[in-house]
Coordinates of C-alpha atoms in Angstrom, one line a residue:
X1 CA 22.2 -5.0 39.3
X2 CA 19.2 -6.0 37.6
X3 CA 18.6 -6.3 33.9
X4 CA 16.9 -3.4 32.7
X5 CA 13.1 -4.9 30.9
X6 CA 14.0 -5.2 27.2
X7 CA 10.7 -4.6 25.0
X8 CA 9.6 -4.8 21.1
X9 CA 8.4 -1.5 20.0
X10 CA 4.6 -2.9 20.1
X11 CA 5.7 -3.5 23.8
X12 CA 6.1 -7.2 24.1
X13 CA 9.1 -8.2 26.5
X14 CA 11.5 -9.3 25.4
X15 CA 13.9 -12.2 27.7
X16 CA 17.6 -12.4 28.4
X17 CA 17.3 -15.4 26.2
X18 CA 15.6 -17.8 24.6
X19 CA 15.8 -21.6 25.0
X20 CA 13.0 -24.4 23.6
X21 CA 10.7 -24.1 26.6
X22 CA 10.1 -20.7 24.6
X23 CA 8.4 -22.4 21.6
X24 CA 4.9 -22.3 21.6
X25 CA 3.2 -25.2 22.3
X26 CA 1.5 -25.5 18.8
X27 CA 4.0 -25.1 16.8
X28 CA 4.3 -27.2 14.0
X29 CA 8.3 -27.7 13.4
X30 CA 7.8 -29.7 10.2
X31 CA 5.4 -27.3 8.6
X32 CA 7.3 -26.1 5.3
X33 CA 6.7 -23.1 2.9
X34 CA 4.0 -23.0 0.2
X35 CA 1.6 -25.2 3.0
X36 CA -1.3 -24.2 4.8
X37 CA -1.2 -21.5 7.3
X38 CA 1.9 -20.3 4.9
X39 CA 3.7 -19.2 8.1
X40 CA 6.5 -20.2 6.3
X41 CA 6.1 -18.4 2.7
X42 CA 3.0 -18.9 0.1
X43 CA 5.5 -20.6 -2.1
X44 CA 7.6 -23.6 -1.4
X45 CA 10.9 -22.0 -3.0
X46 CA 10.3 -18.3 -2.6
X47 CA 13.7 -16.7 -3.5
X48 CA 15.1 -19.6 -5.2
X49 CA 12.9 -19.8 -7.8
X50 CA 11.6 -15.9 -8.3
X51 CA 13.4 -12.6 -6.4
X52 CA 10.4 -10.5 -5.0
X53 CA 9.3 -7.7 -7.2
X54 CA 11.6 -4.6 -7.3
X55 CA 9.0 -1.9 -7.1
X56 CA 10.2 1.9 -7.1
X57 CA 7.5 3.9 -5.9
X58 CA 7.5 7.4 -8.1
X59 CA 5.2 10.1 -9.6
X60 CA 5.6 13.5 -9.7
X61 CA 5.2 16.8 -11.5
X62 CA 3.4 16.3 -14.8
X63 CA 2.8 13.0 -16.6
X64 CA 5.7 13.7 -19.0
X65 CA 8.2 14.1 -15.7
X66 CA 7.4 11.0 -14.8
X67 CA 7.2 9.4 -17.4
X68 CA 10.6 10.0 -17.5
X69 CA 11.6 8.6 -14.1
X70 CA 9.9 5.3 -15.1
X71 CA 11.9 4.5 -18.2
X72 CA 15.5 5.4 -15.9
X73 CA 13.7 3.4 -13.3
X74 CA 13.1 0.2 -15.8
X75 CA 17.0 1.3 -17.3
X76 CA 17.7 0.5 -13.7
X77 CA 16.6 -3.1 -12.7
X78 CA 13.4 -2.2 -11.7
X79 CA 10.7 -5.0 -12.3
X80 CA 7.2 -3.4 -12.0
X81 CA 6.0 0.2 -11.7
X82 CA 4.5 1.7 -8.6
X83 CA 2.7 5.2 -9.3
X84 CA 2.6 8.1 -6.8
X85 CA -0.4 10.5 -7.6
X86 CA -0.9 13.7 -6.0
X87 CA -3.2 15.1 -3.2
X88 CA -5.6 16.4 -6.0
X89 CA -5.8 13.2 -7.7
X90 CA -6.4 11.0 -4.9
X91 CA -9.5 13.5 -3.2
X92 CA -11.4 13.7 -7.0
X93 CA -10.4 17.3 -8.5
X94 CA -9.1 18.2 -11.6
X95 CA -6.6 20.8 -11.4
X96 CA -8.8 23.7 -12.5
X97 CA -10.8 22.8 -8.9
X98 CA -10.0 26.0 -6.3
X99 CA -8.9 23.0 -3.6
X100 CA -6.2 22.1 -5.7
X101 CA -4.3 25.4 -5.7
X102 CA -0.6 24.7 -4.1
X103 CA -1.2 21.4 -4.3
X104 CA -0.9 20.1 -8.2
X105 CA 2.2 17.6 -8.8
X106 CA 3.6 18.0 -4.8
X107 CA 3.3 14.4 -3.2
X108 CA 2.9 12.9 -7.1
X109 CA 2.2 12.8 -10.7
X110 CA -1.7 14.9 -11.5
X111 CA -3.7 12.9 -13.7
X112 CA -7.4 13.5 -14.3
X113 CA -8.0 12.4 -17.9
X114 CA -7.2 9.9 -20.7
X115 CA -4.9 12.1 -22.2
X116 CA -2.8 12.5 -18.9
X117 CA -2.4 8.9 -18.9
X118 CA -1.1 8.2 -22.5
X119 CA 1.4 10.4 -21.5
X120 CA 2.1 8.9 -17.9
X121 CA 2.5 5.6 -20.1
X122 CA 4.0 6.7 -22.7
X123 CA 6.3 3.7 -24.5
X124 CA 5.9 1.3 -21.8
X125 CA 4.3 -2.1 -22.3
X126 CA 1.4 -2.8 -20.2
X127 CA 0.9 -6.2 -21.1
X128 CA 4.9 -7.0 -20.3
X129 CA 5.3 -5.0 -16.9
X130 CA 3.0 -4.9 -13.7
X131 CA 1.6 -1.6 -12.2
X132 CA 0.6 -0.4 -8.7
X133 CA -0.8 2.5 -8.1
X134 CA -1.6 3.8 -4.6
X135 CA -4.8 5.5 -5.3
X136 CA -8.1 5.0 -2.8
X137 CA -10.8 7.4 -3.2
X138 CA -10.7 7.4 -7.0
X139 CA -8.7 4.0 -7.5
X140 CA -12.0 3.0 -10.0
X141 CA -11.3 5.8 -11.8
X142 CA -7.8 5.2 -12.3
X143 CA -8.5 1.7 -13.1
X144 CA -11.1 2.8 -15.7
X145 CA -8.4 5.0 -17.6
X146 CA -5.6 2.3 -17.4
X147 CA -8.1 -0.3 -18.6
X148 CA -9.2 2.8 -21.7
X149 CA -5.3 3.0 -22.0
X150 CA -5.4 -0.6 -22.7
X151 CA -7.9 -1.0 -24.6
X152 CA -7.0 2.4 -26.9
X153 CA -3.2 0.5 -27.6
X154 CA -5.3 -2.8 -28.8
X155 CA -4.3 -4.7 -25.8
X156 CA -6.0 -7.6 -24.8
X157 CA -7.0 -6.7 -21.2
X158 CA -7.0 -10.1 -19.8
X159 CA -3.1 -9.4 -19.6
X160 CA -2.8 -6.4 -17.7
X161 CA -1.5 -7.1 -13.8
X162 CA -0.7 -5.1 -11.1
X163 CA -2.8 -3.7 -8.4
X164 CA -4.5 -1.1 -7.5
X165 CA -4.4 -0.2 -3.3
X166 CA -8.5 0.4 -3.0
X167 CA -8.3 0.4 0.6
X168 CA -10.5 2.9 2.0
X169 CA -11.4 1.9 5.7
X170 CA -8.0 2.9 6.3
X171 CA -8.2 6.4 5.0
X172 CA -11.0 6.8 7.6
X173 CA -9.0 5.2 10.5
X174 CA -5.2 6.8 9.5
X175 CA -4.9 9.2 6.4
X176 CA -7.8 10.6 5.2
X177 CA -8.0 10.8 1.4
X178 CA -11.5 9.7 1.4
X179 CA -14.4 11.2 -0.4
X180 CA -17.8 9.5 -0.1
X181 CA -19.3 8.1 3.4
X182 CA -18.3 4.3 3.9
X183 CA -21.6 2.5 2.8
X184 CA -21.1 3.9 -0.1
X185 CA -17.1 3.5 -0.5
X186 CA -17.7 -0.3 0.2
X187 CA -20.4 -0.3 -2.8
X188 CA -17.9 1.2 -5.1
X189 CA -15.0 -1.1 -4.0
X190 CA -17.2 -4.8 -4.3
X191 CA -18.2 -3.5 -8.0
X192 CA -14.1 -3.5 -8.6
X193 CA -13.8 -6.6 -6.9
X194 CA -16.8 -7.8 -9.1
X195 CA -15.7 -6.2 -12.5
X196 CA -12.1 -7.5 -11.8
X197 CA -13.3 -11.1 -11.5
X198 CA -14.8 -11.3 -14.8
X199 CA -12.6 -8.9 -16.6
X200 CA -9.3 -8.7 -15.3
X201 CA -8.0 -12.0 -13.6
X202 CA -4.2 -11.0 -13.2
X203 CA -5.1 -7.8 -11.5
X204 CA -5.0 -7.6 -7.9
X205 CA -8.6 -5.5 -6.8
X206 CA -7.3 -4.2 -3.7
X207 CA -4.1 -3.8 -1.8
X208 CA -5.3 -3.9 2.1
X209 CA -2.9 -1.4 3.7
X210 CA -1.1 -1.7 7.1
X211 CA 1.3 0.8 5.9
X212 CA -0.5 4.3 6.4
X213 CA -2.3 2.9 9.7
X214 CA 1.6 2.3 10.5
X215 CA 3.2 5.9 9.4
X216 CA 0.3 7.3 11.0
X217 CA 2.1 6.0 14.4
X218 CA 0.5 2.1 15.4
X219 CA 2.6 -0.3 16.9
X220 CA 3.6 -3.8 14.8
X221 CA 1.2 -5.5 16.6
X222 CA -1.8 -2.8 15.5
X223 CA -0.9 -2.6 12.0
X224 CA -1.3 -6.3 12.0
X225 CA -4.9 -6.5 13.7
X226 CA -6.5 -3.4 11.9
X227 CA -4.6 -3.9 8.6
X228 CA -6.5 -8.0 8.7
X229 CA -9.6 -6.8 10.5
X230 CA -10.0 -4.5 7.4
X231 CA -9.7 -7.4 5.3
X232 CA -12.2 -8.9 6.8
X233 CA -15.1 -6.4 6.4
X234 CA -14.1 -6.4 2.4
X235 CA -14.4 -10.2 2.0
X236 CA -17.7 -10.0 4.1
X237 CA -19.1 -7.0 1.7
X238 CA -17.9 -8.9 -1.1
X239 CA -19.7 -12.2 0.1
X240 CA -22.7 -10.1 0.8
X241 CA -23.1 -8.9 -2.9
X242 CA -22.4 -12.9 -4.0
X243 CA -19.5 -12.9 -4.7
X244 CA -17.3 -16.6 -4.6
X245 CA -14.6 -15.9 -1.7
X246 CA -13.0 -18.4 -4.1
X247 CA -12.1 -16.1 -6.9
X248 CA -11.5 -13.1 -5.2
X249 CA -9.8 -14.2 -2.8
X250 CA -7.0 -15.2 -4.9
X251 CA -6.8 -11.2 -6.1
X252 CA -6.7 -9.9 -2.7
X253 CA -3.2 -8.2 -2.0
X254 CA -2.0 -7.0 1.5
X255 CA 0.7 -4.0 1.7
X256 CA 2.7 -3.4 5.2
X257 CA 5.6 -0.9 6.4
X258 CA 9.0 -2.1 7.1
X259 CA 10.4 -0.3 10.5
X260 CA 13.9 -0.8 12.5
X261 CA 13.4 -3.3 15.3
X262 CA 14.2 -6.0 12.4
X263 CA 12.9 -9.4 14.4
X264 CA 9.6 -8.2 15.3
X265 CA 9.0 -6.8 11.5
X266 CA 10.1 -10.6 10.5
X267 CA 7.7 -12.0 13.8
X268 CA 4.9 -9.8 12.2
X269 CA 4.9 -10.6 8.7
X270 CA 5.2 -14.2 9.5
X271 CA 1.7 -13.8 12.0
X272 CA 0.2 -12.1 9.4
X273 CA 0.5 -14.5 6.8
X274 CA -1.1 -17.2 9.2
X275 CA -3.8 -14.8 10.8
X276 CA -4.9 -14.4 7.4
X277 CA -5.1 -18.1 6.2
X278 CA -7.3 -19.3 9.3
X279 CA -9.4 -15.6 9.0
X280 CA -10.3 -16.7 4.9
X281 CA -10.6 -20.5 5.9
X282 CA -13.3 -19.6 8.8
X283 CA -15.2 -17.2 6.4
X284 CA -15.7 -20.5 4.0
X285 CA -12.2 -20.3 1.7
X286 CA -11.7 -23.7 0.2
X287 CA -9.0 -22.6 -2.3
X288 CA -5.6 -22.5 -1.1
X289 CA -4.7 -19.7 -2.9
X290 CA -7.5 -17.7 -1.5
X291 CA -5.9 -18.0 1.5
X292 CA -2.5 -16.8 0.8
X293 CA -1.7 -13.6 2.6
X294 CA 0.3 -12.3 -0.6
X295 CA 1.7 -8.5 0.3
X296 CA 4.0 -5.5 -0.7
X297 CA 6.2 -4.1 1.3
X298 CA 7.6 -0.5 1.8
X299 CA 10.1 0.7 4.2
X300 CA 8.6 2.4 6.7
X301 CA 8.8 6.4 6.0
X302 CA 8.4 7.9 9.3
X303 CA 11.4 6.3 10.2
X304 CA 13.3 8.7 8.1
X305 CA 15.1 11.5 9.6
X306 CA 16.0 14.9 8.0
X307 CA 18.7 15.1 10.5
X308 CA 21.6 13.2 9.1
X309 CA 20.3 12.1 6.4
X310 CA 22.6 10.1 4.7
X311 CA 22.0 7.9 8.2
X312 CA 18.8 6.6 6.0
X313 CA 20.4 4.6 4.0
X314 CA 21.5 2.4 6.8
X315 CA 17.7 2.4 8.1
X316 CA 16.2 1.4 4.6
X317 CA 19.0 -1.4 4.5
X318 CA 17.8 -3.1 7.7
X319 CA 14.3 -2.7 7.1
X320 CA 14.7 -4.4 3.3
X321 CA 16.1 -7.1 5.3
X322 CA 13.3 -7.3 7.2
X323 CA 10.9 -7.0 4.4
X324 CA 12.7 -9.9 2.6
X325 CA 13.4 -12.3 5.6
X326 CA 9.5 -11.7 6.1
X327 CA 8.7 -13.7 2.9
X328 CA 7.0 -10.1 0.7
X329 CA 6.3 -10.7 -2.4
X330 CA 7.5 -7.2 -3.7
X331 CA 9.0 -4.4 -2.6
X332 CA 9.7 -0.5 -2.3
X333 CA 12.8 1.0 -0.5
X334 CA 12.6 4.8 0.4
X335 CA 15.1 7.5 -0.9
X336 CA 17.7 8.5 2.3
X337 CA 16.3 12.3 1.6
X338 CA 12.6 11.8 1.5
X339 CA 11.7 13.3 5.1
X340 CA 13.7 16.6 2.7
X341 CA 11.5 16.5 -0.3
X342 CA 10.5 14.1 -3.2
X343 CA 13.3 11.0 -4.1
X344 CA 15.7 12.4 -6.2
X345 CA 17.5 10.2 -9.3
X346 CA 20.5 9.8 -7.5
X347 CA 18.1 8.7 -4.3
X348 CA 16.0 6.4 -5.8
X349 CA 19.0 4.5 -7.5
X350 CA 20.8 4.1 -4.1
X351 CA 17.3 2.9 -3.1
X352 CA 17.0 0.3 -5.9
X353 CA 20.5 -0.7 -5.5
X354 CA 20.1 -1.4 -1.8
X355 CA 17.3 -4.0 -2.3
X356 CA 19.6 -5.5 -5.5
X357 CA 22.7 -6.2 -3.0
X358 CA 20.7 -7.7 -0.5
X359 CA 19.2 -9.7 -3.2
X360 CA 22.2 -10.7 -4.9
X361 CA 24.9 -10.0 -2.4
X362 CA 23.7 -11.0 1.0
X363 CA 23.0 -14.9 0.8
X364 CA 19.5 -14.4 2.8
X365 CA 17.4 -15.7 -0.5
X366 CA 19.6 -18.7 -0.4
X367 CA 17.3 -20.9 1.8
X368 CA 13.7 -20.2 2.2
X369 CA 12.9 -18.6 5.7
X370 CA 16.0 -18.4 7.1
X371 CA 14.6 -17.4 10.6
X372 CA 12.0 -20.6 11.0
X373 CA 12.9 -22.5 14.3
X374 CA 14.8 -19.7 15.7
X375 CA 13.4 -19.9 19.6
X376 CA 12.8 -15.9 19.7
X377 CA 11.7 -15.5 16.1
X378 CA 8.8 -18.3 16.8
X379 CA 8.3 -17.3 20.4
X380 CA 7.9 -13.5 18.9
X381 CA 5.6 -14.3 16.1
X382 CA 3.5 -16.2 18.0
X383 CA 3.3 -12.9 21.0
X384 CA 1.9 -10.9 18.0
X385 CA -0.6 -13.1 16.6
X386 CA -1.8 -13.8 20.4
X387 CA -1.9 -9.6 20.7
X388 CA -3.5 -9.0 17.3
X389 CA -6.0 -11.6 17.3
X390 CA -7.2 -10.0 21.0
X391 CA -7.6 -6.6 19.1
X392 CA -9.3 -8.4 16.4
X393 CA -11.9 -9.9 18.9
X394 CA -12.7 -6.4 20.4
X395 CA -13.4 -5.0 16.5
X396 CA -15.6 -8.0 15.6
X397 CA -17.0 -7.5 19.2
X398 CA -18.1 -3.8 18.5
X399 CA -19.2 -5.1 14.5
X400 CA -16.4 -5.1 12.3
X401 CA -13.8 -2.3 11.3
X402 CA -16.6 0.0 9.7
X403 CA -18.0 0.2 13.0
X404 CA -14.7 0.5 14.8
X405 CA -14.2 3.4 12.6
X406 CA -17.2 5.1 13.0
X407 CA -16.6 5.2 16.9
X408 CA -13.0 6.0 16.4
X409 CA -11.8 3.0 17.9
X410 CA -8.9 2.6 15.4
X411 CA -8.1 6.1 15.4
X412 CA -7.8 6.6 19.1
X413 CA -5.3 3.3 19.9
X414 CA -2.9 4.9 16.6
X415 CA -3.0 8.2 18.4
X416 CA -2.0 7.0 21.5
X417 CA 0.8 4.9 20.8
X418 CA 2.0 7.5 18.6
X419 CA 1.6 10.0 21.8
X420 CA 3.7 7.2 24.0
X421 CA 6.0 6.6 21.2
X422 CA 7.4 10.2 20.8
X423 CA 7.6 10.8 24.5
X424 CA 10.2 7.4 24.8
X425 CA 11.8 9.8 21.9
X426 CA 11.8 13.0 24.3
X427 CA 12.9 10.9 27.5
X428 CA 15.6 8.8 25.2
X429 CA 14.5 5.5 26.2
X430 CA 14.0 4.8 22.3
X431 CA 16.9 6.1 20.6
X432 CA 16.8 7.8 17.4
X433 CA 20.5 8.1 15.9
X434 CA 21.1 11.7 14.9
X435 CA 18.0 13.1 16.6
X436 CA 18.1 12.7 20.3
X437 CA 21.4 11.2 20.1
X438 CA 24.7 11.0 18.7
X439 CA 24.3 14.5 17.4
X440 CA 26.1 16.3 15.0
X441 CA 26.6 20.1 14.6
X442 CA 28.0 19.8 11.0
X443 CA 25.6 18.8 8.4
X444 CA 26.0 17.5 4.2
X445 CA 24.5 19.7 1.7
X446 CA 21.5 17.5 0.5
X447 CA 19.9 18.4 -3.4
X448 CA 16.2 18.4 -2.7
X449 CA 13.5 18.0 -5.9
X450 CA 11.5 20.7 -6.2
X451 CA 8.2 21.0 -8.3
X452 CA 7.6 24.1 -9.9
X453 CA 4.2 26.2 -9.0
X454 CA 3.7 27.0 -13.1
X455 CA 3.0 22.9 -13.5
X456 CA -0.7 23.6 -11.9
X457 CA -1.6 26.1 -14.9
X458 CA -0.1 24.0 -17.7
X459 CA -2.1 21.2 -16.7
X460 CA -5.3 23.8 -16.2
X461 CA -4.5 24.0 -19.7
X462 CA -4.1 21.0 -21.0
X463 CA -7.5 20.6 -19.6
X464 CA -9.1 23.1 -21.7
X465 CA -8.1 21.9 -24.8
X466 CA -9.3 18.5 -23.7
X467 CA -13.0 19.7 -23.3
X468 CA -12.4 21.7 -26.3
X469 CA -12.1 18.8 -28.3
X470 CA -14.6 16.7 -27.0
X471 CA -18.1 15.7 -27.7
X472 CA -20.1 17.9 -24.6
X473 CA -23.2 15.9 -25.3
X474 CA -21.7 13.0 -25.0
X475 CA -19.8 13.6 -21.9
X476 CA -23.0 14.8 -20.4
X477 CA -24.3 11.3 -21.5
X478 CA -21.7 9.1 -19.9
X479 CA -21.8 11.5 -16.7
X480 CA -25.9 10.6 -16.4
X481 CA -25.4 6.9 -17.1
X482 CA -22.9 6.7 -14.2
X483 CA -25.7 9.0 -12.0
X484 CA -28.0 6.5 -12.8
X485 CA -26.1 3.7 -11.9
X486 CA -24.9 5.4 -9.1
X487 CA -28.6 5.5 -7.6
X488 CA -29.4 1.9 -8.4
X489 CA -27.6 -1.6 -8.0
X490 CA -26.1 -2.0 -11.1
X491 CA -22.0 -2.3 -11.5
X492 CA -20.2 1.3 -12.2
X493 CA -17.1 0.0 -13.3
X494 CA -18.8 0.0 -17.4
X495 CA -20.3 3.3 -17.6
X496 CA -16.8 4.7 -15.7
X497 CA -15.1 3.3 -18.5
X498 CA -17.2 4.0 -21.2
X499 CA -16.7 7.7 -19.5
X500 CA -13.2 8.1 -19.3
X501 CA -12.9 6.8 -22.9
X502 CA -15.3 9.5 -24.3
X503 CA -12.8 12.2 -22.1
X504 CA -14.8 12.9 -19.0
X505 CA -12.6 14.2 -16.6
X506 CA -11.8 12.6 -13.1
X507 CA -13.4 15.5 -11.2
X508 CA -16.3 15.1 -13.2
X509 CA -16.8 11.2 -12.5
X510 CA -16.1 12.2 -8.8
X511 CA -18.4 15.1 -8.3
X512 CA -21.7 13.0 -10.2
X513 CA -20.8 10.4 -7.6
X514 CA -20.6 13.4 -4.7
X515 CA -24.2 14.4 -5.9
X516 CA -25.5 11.0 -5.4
X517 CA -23.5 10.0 -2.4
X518 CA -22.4 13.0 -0.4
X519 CA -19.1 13.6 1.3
X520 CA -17.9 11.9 4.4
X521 CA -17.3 14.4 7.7
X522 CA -15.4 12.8 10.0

């Protein structure tokens, strides 16, 4: 009887087994880590010489609530802080805004002014930990208020690192937290990349995301070709303003998801990296740090099931193997009872805990790229790049990403393989443990977080004692001054600042820029 095909989930085939007439023909078997196109690694000892980052990606409820989950977090083990914000927050309304009804404090913490994000940082060290924060539409915003935070504690700002995620193409392509059309998106995202590069040299200006163009249903192989093909329209806009590919190069940051099929999640983070170096080296990158593909990772969430939950766990361990066996550079593991409801303590600690044993326990940071030379690992990673790079072609054929998006190029290839995906679920030629298989009639009582419905009105409050106290004519003056800029050239990254220091609210900023700008209809 005949072997039944064996593919990857991006649909590559996959042999019986693989000898060295699989290698590709230019591979180069004494390229080594840290070394151009950092197949390999971007660092010659990865592991050995500095774990990834052990990011825990929370926010919820109010500012004080998670405030809380931080410090238990950095109790924990964990080495830099990853912020969830909620729907509200990421679209540009304060809570008081009619559109934000059912919806304050659900997928994350609601901040809209300076005073929200004392609290939200409320005895931790800027200057001594790093900070992402998934944030898009309003990620200048956010920025502005963390940099006012700063400044307001009397810390040199020059310290501060982390990243903010800034990636916008793919909110019109997968997600859909966007605000203003993408002309005028791209302006706002080169004046970060701009302001950064004088101002804030350890902070990473954009986190390019494969993730959400991942959970939103893509194969490996698409999140790889969109996720770099998106890169490349920043680094263009950015070149087009003037700016040296040089410097920020260096602070560009990529973020990708973490799924089951373990070899092809190692295959594509190791294309990725050297995708990325030839893309930056054939758009005029001399630096070699400017072409290090540098990224986060997360495990991937639609992978979790409500259905035997506790089954997570065991899915978040193989993907964090994956993740790490990639090369990332930091990472996030998922609660087991996230398809329920918000991580709760007991959740995220397993969570943390799982990255810690494979970090300490497992012995796959002893050696650096443990995979390298493997005939299927190479023969796979080279499949993708082959596949992604084809994709890529057809974007730059059509004019980049922006275009792509604007023709719904992107979003129709996500929706399809999603469309194919969950029909191999319904006819059981994927298997999904607990769901279509392997079914259990008994199930274990799970404790779900809950965020209580009063949190929207006691932050509506909060916010009228905030414009109480302040100065209304000189909120109405920084709101002007970033209209102004807003219909010129010049940078808005100052007069946001100089805004969110004087207390102008976040739905403010956004809505002067909404008057200038307009909203984006997809």
């Amino acid at each position: 009887m005949q072997d039944k095909v064996k593919k990857t989930d991006s649909g590559i085939a996959i042999n019986k087994v693989y000898t060295m007439a699989d290698l590709p023909e230019n591979l180069n078997d004494n390229q080594m880590p840290g070394e151009f196109p950092y197949t390999r690694g971007v660092q010659k000892d990865m592991y050995r010489g500095k774990l990834w980052t052990m990011r825990q990606y929370a926010g919820f409820s109010t500012a004080e609530e998670s405030n809380q989950r931080y410090h238990f977090l950095l109790s924990q083990g964990v080495m830099g802080l990853s912020v969830a914000f909620d729907l509200p927050t990421q679209i540009g309304y304060d809570p008081d805004h009619s559109l934000s009804e059912g919806e304050v404090g659900k997928v994350g913490v609601s901040i809209c002014s300076l005073a929200d994000m004392e609290i939200l940082f409320k005895d931790i060290p800027l200057d001594k930990i790093s900070t992402s924060m998934t944030i898009n539409s309003t990620s200048f915003i956010l920025l502005a208020l963390y940099v006012a935070l700063a400044k307001k504690r009397g810390i040199d700002i020059k310290e501060l690192s982390g990243t903010i995620q800034n990636d916008i193409l793919k909110e019109y392509a997968a997600r859909g937290t966007y605000i203003y059309p993408p002309k005028h998106s791209m302006r706002i995202i080169t004046d970060i990349f701009e302001w950064c590069s004088n101002h804030l040299p350890k902070w990473n200006s954009i986190s390019i995301s494969g993730y959400h163009i991942r959970e939103a249903g893509s194969t490996a192989v698409q999140e790889v070709a969109f996720t770099l093909s998106n890169g490349k329209a920043y680094v263009k806009a950015a070149q087009a303003k003037g700016l040296d590919i040089n410097v920020f190069g260096k602070r560009l940051s990529f973020f990708f998801n973490a799924h089951n099929n373990l070899f092809e999640e190692v295959a594509k983070f190791r294309a990725a990296r050297k995708m990325w170096a030839q893309i930056m080296k054939d758009l005029g990158a001399t630096d070699e740090k400017a072409m290090m593909l540098r990224f986060h990772t997360q495990t991937g969430g639609a992978t979790l099931t409500a259905q035997q939950p506790l089954n997570n766990i065991s899915r978040v361990t193989v993907q964090t193997l994956a993740a790490v066996l990639g090369g990332t550079q930091s990472l996030h593991t998922n609660g087991f009872d996230e398809a329920l409801g918000l991580p709760t303590q007991e959740a995220a600690s397993i969570a943390l805990r799982t990255q810690q044993i494979v970090a300490f326990e497992s012995g796959v940071t002893d050696t650096v790229d443990p995979l390298a030379g493997s005939y299927f690992i190479e023969n796979l990673t080279y499949q993708i790049e082959k596949e992604a790079l084809t994709l890529i072609k057809n974007i730059d054929d059509m004019g980049g990403s922006v275009t792509a998006i604007e023709n719904g190029f992107m979003q129709n290839k996500i929706a399809d393989s999603a469309y194919a995906y969950q029909k191999n679920i319904e006819s059981k030629e994927k298997i999904i443990v607990g769901v279509n298989e392997f079914i259990s009639e008994s199930s274990t009582p799970i404790p779900i977080l809950k965020i209580d419905e009063k949190i929207r009105q006691e932050q509506i409050d909060k916010l009228k004692l905030i414009k109480e106290n302040r100065d209304a004519d000189t909120v109405a003056a920084c709101l002007a001054a970033i209209k102004l800029a807003a219909l010129g050239t010049e940078n808005l990254m100052p007069k946001v600042i100089e805004a969110v220091e004087q207390h102008c609210t976040l739905g403010e900023i956004s809505d002067t820029l909404r008057s200038v700008f307009g909203e984006y209809q997809a």
